[in-house]
Short mmCIF file of C-alpha atoms in Angstrom, two decimals:
data_model
loop_
_atom_site.label_atom_id
_atom_site.label_comp_id
_atom_site.label_asym_id
_atom_site.label_seq_id
_atom_site.Cartn_x
_atom_site.Cartn_y
_atom_site.Cartn_z
CA MET C 1 124.94 -7.98 34.82
CA ALA C 2 123.91 -5.00 32.61
CA ILE C 3 126.19 -3.04 30.13
CA LEU C 4 125.41 0.05 28.34
CA ASN C 5 124.81 -0.18 24.65
CA PHE C 6 127.80 1.39 22.85
CA THR C 7 128.48 1.80 19.17
CA PRO C 8 131.54 -0.07 18.44
CA SER C 9 134.27 0.76 15.88
CA LEU C 10 136.60 -1.41 13.67
CA MET C 11 139.74 -2.74 15.12
CA SER C 12 142.93 -0.74 14.40
CA PRO C 13 145.78 -2.55 12.44
CA VAL C 14 147.95 -4.96 14.35
CA THR C 15 151.70 -4.62 14.48
CA ILE C 16 153.43 -8.03 14.41
CA ASP C 17 157.24 -8.52 14.62
CA SER C 18 158.58 -8.71 11.07
CA SER C 19 160.90 -11.56 11.98
CA ARG C 20 157.73 -13.72 11.92
CA ARG C 21 157.46 -13.03 8.23
CA THR C 22 153.86 -11.84 8.60
CA ARG C 23 152.01 -9.37 6.62
CA VAL C 24 149.31 -6.92 7.91
CA ARG C 25 146.53 -5.85 5.71
CA GLY C 26 143.98 -3.57 7.44
CA SER C 27 142.73 -5.82 10.25
CA VAL C 28 143.93 -9.17 8.85
CA ILE C 29 147.08 -10.98 9.94
CA LYS C 30 148.65 -13.26 7.35
CA MET C 31 151.33 -15.76 7.96
CA GLN C 32 152.91 -17.83 5.28
CA LYS C 33 149.54 -18.59 3.61
CA SER C 34 146.66 -16.58 2.36
CA LEU C 35 143.19 -17.93 2.86
CA ILE C 36 140.41 -15.76 4.24
CA THR C 37 139.34 -12.14 3.55
CA THR C 38 138.47 -9.53 6.09
CA GLU C 39 134.70 -8.89 6.58
CA PRO C 40 132.87 -5.69 7.84
CA PRO C 41 131.23 -5.75 11.41
CA ALA C 42 127.67 -7.03 11.42
CA SER C 43 124.56 -5.27 12.54
CA PRO C 44 124.50 -3.28 15.68
CA GLY C 45 122.99 -4.50 19.00
CA PHE C 46 123.87 -6.02 22.28
CA SER C 47 123.79 -9.16 24.20
CA LEU C 48 125.30 -10.51 27.44
CA CYS C 49 128.35 -12.76 27.26
CA THR C 50 128.30 -15.35 24.57
CA CYS C 51 131.32 -17.30 25.34
CA GLY C 52 129.28 -20.32 26.09
CA ARG C 53 130.48 -20.77 29.72
CA LYS C 54 128.51 -21.12 32.91
CA HIS C 55 126.63 -17.77 32.95
CA PHE C 56 125.25 -17.97 36.49
CA LEU C 57 125.91 -15.72 39.58
CA GLY C 58 127.18 -17.64 42.58
CA GLU C 59 129.56 -19.95 40.73
CA ALA C 60 133.15 -19.16 41.54
CA THR C 61 135.72 -19.64 38.86
CA THR C 62 138.12 -22.60 38.99
CA PRO C 63 141.50 -21.33 40.17
CA PHE C 64 144.55 -21.73 37.81
CA LEU C 65 146.02 -25.09 38.19
CA PRO C 66 149.25 -25.78 36.19
CA ILE C 67 149.28 -28.82 34.01
CA SER C 68 151.70 -31.46 35.44
CA PRO C 69 154.58 -32.45 33.03
CA SER C 70 153.23 -36.00 33.14
CA TYR C 71 150.08 -34.82 31.30
CA ALA C 72 152.07 -33.46 28.36
CA SER C 73 152.48 -37.04 27.00
CA GLN C 74 149.86 -38.87 25.15
CA PRO C 75 146.76 -38.87 27.58
CA THR C 76 144.99 -42.13 28.34
CA ALA C 77 141.41 -42.30 29.35
CA SER C 78 142.45 -42.56 33.02
CA ASN C 79 144.87 -39.55 33.21
CA SER C 80 142.66 -37.48 31.07
CA THR C 81 139.88 -38.04 33.69
CA ASP C 82 142.38 -37.03 36.35
CA VAL C 83 143.13 -33.83 34.45
CA LEU C 84 139.45 -33.06 33.98
CA ASN C 85 138.59 -33.53 37.65
CA GLN C 86 141.58 -31.26 38.50
CA LEU C 87 140.60 -28.46 36.32
CA ARG C 88 136.92 -28.89 36.33
CA PRO C 89 135.88 -30.45 39.62
CA PRO C 90 132.59 -32.15 39.49
CA LYS C 91 129.37 -30.06 40.01
CA PRO C 92 125.81 -31.08 40.73
CA ASP C 93 123.73 -32.52 37.99
CA TRP C 94 121.20 -29.78 38.14
CA TYR C 95 123.90 -27.29 37.47
CA PHE C 96 125.15 -29.02 34.38
CA GLU C 97 121.65 -29.55 33.10
CA LEU C 98 120.89 -25.84 33.61
CA TYR C 99 124.12 -24.80 31.76
CA GLY C 100 123.25 -27.22 28.99
CA TYR C 101 119.89 -25.70 28.58
CA PHE C 102 121.40 -22.23 28.33
CA ARG C 103 123.92 -23.48 25.71
CA SER C 104 121.24 -25.06 23.64
CA SER C 105 118.74 -22.23 23.64
CA GLY C 106 120.49 -19.03 24.60
CA MET C 107 123.02 -18.51 21.79
CA GLU C 108 120.86 -17.90 18.83
CA ARG C 109 121.61 -14.14 18.54
CA TYR C 110 125.37 -14.75 18.74
CA GLU C 111 125.16 -17.69 16.12
CA LYS C 112 123.22 -15.69 13.70
CA GLU C 113 125.69 -12.92 13.58
CA ILE C 114 128.81 -15.01 13.51
CA ALA C 115 127.29 -17.38 10.79
CA VAL C 116 128.72 -15.50 7.90
CA TYR C 117 132.25 -15.96 9.02
CA LYS C 118 131.79 -19.60 10.15
CA ARG C 119 130.44 -20.64 6.71
CA LYS C 120 133.54 -19.35 4.99
CA LEU C 121 135.67 -20.82 7.68
CA PHE C 122 134.26 -24.37 7.70
CA ALA C 123 134.40 -24.50 3.87
CA ASN C 124 138.18 -25.12 4.21
CA LEU C 125 137.48 -28.60 5.54
CA VAL C 126 135.76 -29.76 2.28
CA GLY C 127 137.92 -32.34 0.59
CA LYS C 128 140.62 -32.00 3.44
CA ALA C 129 139.12 -33.68 6.52
CA GLU C 130 137.07 -36.71 7.31
CA THR C 131 137.72 -37.04 11.03
CA VAL C 132 137.09 -33.82 12.82
CA LEU C 133 137.50 -33.18 16.51
CA GLU C 134 135.71 -30.19 17.93
CA ILE C 135 136.89 -28.94 21.51
CA GLY C 136 134.33 -27.29 23.67
CA ILE C 137 131.57 -28.74 21.44
CA GLY C 138 128.72 -27.60 23.82
CA ALA C 139 125.32 -28.04 22.40
CA GLY C 140 126.75 -28.53 18.96
CA PRO C 141 126.06 -25.26 17.08
CA ASN C 142 128.80 -25.93 14.62
CA ILE C 143 127.67 -29.41 13.64
CA LYS C 144 125.48 -28.13 10.81
CA TYR C 145 128.53 -26.69 9.08
CA TYR C 146 130.01 -30.16 8.55
CA ASN C 147 127.12 -31.09 6.21
CA ASN C 148 129.13 -30.48 3.04
CA ILE C 149 132.04 -32.64 4.16
CA PRO C 150 131.86 -36.14 2.52
CA ASN C 151 132.28 -39.16 4.81
CA VAL C 152 132.87 -36.82 7.93
CA SER C 153 132.94 -38.26 11.39
CA VAL C 154 132.79 -35.88 14.37
CA LEU C 155 134.34 -36.17 17.89
CA GLY C 156 133.06 -33.74 20.33
CA VAL C 157 134.96 -32.95 23.55
CA ASP C 158 133.46 -31.11 26.34
CA PRO C 159 133.94 -31.00 30.25
CA ASN C 160 130.18 -30.96 30.83
CA PRO C 161 128.72 -34.54 30.55
CA LYS C 162 125.27 -33.19 30.11
CA MET C 163 126.19 -31.55 26.80
CA GLU C 164 126.15 -34.86 25.12
CA SER C 165 122.34 -35.03 24.67
CA HIS C 166 122.27 -31.43 23.26
CA ALA C 167 125.09 -32.13 20.94
CA ARG C 168 123.55 -35.44 19.74
CA LYS C 169 120.25 -33.59 19.12
CA SER C 170 122.12 -30.99 17.09
CA ALA C 171 123.88 -33.82 15.09
CA ILE C 172 120.44 -35.50 14.25
CA GLU C 173 119.01 -32.23 13.31
CA ALA C 174 122.01 -31.64 10.85
CA GLY C 175 121.52 -34.97 9.20
CA LEU C 176 124.64 -36.58 10.72
CA LYS C 177 124.38 -40.26 11.35
CA SER C 178 124.57 -41.43 15.00
CA GLU C 179 127.47 -43.72 14.28
CA ASP C 180 129.44 -40.70 12.93
CA PHE C 181 129.23 -38.68 16.13
CA LYS C 182 131.05 -39.46 19.43
CA PHE C 183 131.00 -37.46 22.57
CA ILE C 184 134.11 -37.47 24.73
CA HIS C 185 133.98 -36.10 28.31
CA ALA C 186 137.37 -34.40 28.77
CA VAL C 187 139.05 -31.04 28.81
CA ALA C 188 141.06 -29.53 25.91
CA GLU C 189 144.29 -29.69 27.89
CA SER C 190 144.25 -33.58 27.98
CA ILE C 191 142.49 -35.18 25.07
CA PRO C 192 142.38 -39.07 25.17
CA LEU C 193 143.17 -39.53 21.50
CA GLU C 194 146.29 -41.02 19.91
CA ASP C 195 148.96 -38.78 18.15
CA ALA C 196 148.13 -37.72 14.64
CA SER C 197 144.70 -39.16 14.73
CA VAL C 198 142.42 -36.48 13.32
CA ASP C 199 142.39 -34.49 10.03
CA ALA C 200 141.07 -31.34 11.73
CA VAL C 201 140.33 -29.62 14.92
CA VAL C 202 137.81 -27.03 15.62
CA GLY C 203 137.35 -24.71 18.48
CA SER C 204 134.95 -21.74 18.76
CA LEU C 205 134.90 -19.60 22.06
CA VAL C 206 137.21 -21.97 23.85
CA MET C 207 140.50 -20.10 24.42
CA CYS C 208 138.78 -17.50 26.59
CA SER C 209 138.08 -20.20 29.29
CA VAL C 210 140.61 -22.92 29.10
CA THR C 211 142.88 -23.05 32.12
CA ASP C 212 146.08 -23.41 30.06
CA ILE C 213 146.12 -22.01 26.53
CA PRO C 214 149.64 -23.32 25.59
CA GLN C 215 148.93 -26.81 26.80
CA THR C 216 145.62 -26.78 24.80
CA LEU C 217 147.51 -25.74 21.62
CA LYS C 218 150.15 -28.47 22.24
CA GLU C 219 147.28 -30.99 22.51
CA ILE C 220 145.73 -29.81 19.27
CA LYS C 221 149.08 -30.07 17.49
CA ARG C 222 149.76 -33.55 18.84
CA ILE C 223 146.40 -35.07 17.76
CA LEU C 224 146.41 -33.46 14.38
CA LYS C 225 147.82 -35.46 11.36
CA PRO C 226 150.72 -33.78 9.48
CA GLY C 227 149.02 -31.15 7.22
CA GLY C 228 145.97 -31.04 9.39
CA LEU C 229 143.84 -27.96 10.02
CA TYR C 230 142.94 -26.21 13.28
CA LEU C 231 140.02 -23.95 12.79
CA PHE C 232 139.18 -21.27 15.49
CA VAL C 233 136.81 -18.52 16.28
CA GLU C 234 137.57 -16.51 19.45
CA HIS C 235 136.71 -13.23 21.20
CA VAL C 236 139.93 -11.37 22.39
CA ALA C 237 141.20 -8.27 24.07
CA ALA C 238 140.68 -4.98 22.41
CA GLU C 239 143.59 -2.79 21.57
CA ASP C 240 145.52 -1.23 24.48
CA GLY C 241 144.41 2.46 25.13
CA THR C 242 140.94 2.05 23.56
CA PHE C 243 137.66 2.78 25.34
CA LEU C 244 136.70 -0.77 24.78
CA ARG C 245 139.76 -2.16 26.45
CA MET C 246 139.09 0.03 29.44
CA VAL C 247 135.59 -1.47 29.64
CA GLN C 248 136.98 -5.04 29.27
CA ASN C 249 139.48 -4.38 32.01
CA VAL C 250 136.75 -3.17 34.37
CA LEU C 251 134.34 -6.06 33.63
CA ASP C 252 137.05 -8.88 33.44
CA PRO C 253 136.99 -9.85 37.13
CA LEU C 254 133.19 -10.00 37.18
CA GLN C 255 133.12 -11.85 33.79
CA GLN C 256 135.47 -14.53 35.22
CA VAL C 257 133.10 -15.15 38.06
CA VAL C 258 129.69 -15.22 36.29
CA ALA C 259 131.07 -16.88 33.14
CA ASP C 260 133.27 -19.70 34.49
CA GLY C 261 136.61 -18.19 34.07
CA CYS C 262 135.87 -16.47 30.73
CA HIS C 263 138.55 -13.75 30.28
CA LEU C 264 137.67 -10.61 28.27
CA THR C 265 141.38 -9.52 27.91
CA ARG C 266 143.30 -12.55 26.57
CA SER C 267 145.57 -11.95 23.61
CA THR C 268 144.92 -15.30 22.01
CA GLU C 269 146.61 -14.23 18.73
CA GLU C 270 150.04 -14.07 20.39
CA TYR C 271 149.55 -17.64 21.70
CA LEU C 272 148.53 -18.91 18.10
CA LEU C 273 151.48 -17.23 16.57
CA GLU C 274 154.00 -18.61 19.28
CA ALA C 275 152.51 -22.14 19.16
CA GLY C 276 154.79 -23.16 16.21
CA PHE C 277 152.30 -24.63 13.83
CA ASN C 278 154.45 -25.95 10.89
CA GLY C 279 152.44 -24.40 8.11
CA GLY C 280 151.78 -21.12 9.84
CA VAL C 281 148.63 -19.40 10.87
CA ASP C 282 146.02 -17.17 9.09
CA ILE C 283 144.40 -14.79 11.64
CA ASN C 284 141.49 -12.55 10.67
CA LYS C 285 140.16 -9.81 13.03
CA VAL C 286 136.66 -8.68 12.94
CA SER C 287 134.35 -6.48 15.13
CA LEU C 288 131.01 -7.95 16.08
CA SER C 289 128.60 -4.94 16.71
CA ALA C 290 125.79 -6.95 18.55
CA PHE C 291 128.18 -7.92 21.52
CA TYR C 292 130.31 -4.75 22.29
CA HIS C 293 132.41 -6.08 25.25
CA LEU C 294 133.20 -9.17 23.24
CA SER C 295 133.30 -7.54 19.86
CA PRO C 296 137.01 -7.99 18.91
CA HIS C 297 137.05 -11.48 17.38
CA LEU C 298 139.68 -13.75 15.74
CA TYR C 299 138.84 -16.44 13.13
CA GLY C 300 141.12 -18.41 11.07
CA VAL C 301 143.24 -21.46 10.29
CA ALA C 302 146.47 -22.91 11.70
CA TYR C 303 148.28 -25.55 9.43
CA ASN C 304 149.89 -28.28 11.35
#
């Protein structure tokens, strides 16, 4: 898949219903709390999709499968596995291995550009979180950001079982003790953890590909302790009527095929604001110059 190299522009201001008691400053959405500042776009350039999903031709997307109401209760290891197999049917080991290799070695350019935002975002965990769950942990590119958190233990959820070895390697390289990292083979829609069991949940480039965003957010709220934090970094749809949105609309069907259901046109901010986090949501919008078709990004914190 090839895409022309365009010069992106900053996102236009976002209009939010005043009944939500939100304030808009430039490209930053603030809700109830003020935490993170807006950042300018990074250096220009271009790359193919960095959503971290299966970037290989010939793999069809998993069709949408609604979550059964029975899965909305606290998942057990058994029913969590059922949901995993329903939403992510098993694939050959070679496929998972190849995908794991891509995630571990093909994301450097994206991670280099997004690092400035991630460092500020993860600083919010210092002194506030010891047990952290990361959904869609992949090869573990975020593990290095947990270094400054005293007594931290990390739980990593991913539907690809072959990601465990890559994530553990990242943990070792980051100086995280082996006993302080646990890999969980599951999907974000059904996490086999008890209610109010973690201090923070982290997700980066996850909501573009999950089957059910509202159910995923319900699970995040369920497992977070009262006052817990949900940190997110996501690529989203460009503003309606823009040239970039037209490009995304054209590429979206192909993107879903070659990137395991990754959507270019999801309005993730609306789901976040409607999820009902008790403490509100801080949402920052930035434009990444190096990845034009994915350039509109959200990052921020939701307060449980």
